[in-house]
PDB file of C-alpha atoms in Angstrom:
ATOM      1  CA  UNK A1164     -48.061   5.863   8.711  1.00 50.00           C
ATOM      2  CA  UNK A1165     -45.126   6.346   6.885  1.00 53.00           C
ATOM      3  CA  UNK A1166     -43.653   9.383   6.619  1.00 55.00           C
ATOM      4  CA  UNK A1167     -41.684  10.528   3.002  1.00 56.00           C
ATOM      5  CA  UNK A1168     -39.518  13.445   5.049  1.00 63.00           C
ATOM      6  CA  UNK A1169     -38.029  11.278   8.389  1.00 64.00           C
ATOM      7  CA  UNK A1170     -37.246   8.562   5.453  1.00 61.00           C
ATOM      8  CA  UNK A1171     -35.671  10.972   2.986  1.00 64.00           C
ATOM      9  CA  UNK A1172     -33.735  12.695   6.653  1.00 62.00           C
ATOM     10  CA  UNK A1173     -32.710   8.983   7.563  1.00 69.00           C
ATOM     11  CA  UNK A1174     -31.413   7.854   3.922  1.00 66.00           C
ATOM     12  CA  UNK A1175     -29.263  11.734   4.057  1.00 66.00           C
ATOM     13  CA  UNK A1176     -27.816  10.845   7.529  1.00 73.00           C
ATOM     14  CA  UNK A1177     -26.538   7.158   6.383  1.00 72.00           C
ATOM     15  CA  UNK A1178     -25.224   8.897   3.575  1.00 70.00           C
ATOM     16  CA  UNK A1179     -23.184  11.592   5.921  1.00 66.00           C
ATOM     17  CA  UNK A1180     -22.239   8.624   8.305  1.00 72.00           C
ATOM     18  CA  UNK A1181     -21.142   6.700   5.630  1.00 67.00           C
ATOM     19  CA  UNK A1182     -18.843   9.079   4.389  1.00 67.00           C
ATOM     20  CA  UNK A1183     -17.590  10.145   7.561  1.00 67.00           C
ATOM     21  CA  UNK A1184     -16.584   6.634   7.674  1.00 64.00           C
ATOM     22  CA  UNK A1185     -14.877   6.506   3.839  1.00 66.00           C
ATOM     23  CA  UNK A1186     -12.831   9.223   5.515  1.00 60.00           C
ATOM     24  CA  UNK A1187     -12.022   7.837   8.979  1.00 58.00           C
ATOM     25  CA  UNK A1188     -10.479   4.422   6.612  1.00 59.00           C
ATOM     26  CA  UNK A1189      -8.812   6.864   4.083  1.00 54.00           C
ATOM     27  CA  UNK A1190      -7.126   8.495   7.653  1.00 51.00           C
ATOM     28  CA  UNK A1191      -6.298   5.195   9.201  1.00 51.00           C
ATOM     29  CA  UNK A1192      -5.057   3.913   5.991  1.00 49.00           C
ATOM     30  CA  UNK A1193      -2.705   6.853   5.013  1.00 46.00           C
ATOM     31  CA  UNK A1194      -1.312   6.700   9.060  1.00 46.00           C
ATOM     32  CA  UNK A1195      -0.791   3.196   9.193  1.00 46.00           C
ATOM     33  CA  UNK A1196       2.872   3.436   8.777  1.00 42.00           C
ATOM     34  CA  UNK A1197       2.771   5.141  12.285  1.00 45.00           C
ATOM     35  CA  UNK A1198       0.301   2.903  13.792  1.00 41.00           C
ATOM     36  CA  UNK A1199       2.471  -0.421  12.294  1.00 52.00           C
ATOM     37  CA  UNK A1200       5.836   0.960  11.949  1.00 55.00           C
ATOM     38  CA  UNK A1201       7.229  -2.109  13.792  1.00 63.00           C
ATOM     39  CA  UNK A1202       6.301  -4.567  11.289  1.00 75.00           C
ATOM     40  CA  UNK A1203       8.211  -2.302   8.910  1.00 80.00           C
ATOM     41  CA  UNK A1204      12.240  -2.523   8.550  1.00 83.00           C
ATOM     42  CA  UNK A1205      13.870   0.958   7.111  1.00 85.00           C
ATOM     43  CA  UNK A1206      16.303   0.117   4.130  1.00 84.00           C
ATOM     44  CA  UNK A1207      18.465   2.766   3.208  1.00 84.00           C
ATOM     45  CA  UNK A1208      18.824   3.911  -0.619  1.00 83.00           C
ATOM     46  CA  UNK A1209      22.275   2.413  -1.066  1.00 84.00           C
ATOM     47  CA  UNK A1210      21.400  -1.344  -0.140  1.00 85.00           C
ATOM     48  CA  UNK A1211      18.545  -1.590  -3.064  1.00 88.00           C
ATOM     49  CA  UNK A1212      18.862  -1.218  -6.884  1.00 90.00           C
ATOM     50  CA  UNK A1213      16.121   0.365  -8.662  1.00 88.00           C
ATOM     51  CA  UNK A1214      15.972  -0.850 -12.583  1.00 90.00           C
ATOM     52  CA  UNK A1215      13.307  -0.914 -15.327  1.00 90.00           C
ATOM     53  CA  UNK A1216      11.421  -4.239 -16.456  1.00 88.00           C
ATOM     54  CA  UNK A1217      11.526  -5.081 -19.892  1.00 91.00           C
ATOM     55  CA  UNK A1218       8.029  -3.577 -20.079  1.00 89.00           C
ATOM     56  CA  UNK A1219       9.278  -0.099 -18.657  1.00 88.00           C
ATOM     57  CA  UNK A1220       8.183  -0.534 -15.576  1.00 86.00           C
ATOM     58  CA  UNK A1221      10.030   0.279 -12.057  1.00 88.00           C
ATOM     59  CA  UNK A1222      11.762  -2.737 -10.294  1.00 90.00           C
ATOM     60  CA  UNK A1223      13.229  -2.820  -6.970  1.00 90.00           C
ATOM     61  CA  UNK A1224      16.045  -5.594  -6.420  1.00 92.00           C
ATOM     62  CA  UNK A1225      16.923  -5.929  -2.856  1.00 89.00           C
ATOM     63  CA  UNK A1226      17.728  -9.324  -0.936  1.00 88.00           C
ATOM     64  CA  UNK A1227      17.568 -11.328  -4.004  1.00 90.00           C
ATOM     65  CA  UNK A1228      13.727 -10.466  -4.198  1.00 91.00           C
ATOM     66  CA  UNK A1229      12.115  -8.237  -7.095  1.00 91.00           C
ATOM     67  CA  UNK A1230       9.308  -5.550  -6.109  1.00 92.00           C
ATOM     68  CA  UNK A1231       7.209  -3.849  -8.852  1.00 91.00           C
ATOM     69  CA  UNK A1232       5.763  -0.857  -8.288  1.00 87.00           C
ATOM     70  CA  UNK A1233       1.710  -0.261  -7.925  1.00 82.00           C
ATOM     71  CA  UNK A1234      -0.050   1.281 -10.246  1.00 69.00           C
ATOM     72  CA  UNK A1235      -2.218   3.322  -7.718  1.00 62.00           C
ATOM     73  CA  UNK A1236      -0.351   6.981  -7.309  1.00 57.00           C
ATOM     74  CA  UNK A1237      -2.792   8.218  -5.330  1.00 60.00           C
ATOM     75  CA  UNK A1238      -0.435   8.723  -2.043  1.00 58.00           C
ATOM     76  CA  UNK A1239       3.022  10.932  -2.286  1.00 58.00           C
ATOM     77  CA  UNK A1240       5.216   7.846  -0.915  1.00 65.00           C
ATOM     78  CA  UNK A1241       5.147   4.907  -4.303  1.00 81.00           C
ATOM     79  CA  UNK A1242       3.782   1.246  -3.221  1.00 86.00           C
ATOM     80  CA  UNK A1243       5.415  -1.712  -3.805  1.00 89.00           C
ATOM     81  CA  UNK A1244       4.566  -5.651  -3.783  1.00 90.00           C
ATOM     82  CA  UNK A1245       6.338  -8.175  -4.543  1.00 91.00           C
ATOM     83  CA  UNK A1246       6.545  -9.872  -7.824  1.00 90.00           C
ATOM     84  CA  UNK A1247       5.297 -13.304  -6.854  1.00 90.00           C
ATOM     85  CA  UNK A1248       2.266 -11.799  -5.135  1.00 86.00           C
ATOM     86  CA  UNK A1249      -0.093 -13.646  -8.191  1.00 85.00           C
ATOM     87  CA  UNK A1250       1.997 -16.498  -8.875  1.00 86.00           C
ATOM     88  CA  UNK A1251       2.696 -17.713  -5.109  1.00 86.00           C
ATOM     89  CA  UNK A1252       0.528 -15.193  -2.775  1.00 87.00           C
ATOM     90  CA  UNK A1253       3.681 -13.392  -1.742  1.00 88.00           C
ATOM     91  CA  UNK A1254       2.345 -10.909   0.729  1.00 86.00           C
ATOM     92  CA  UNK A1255       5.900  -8.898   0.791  1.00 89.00           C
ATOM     93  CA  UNK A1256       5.475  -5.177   0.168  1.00 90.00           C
ATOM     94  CA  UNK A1257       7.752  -1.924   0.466  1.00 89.00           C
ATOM     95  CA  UNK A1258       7.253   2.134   0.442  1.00 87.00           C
ATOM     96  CA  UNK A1259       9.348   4.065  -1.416  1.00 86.00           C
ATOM     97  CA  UNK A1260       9.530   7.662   1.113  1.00 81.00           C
ATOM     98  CA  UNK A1261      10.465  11.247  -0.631  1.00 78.00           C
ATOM     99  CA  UNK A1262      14.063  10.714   0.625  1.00 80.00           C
ATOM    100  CA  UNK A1263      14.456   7.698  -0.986  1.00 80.00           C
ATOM    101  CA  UNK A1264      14.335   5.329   1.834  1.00 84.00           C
ATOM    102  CA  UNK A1265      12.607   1.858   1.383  1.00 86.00           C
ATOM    103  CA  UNK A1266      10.538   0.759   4.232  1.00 87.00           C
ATOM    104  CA  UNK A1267      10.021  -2.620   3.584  1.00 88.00           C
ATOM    105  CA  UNK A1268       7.475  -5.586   5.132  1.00 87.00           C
ATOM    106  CA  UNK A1269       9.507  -8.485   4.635  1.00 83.00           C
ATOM    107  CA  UNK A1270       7.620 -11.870   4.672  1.00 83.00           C
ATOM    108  CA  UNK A1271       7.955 -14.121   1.604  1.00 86.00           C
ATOM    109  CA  UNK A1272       6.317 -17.044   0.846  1.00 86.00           C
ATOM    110  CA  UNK A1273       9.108 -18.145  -1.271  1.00 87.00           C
ATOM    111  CA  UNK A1274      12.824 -18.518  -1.825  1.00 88.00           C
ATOM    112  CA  UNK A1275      14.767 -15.536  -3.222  1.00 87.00           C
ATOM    113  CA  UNK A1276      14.394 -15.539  -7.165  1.00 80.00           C
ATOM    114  CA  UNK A1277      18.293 -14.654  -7.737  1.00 76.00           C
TER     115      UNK A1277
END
């Protein structure tokens, strides 16, 4: 027979192991940069321009590519992706640091844009 209590005790420890494991991705996520820091290259501030789009957004021009900023400021460091990520599946993105740095994940799937 089945027994309401060890179900209700099994449904609260999924619940506790699932968020234990929300956090342990939210931990691994915000550390990645020192996990995969060799995939990254460090740009410093004076080789990158940083504009507005005629929307008033942020833009990043650096190498004759365009980044826009993500709209997710969850995180203190400010995501970027590149601008052809819907049009061509550009998988190129960049992080802004405090100091102003740019560490940047350069693989495009296209031709610089200017």
């Amino acid at each position: 027979m089945y027994d309401i209590n060890k179900g209700a005790l099994r449904f609260a420890t999924i619940q506790v192991i699932l968020y234990q494991v929300r956090f342990l991705m939210y931990v691994f996520y915000t550390d990645s940069l020192m996990i995969n820091k060799s995939r990254y290259q460090l740009i410093p501030r004076e080789s990158f321009v940083i504009t507005r789009s005629r929307l008033g957004r942020p833009v990043v021009y650096l190498r004759g590519f365009k980044y826009g900023a993500q709209k997710s400021q969850r995180y203190p460091n400010k995501y970027w992706h590149c601008t052809s990520i819907v049009s061509r599946g550009c998988r190129a993105r960049g992080i802004m640091n405090k100091d102003g740095s740019f560490l940047l994940y350069e693989i495009h799937t296209h031709p610089p844009i200017y």
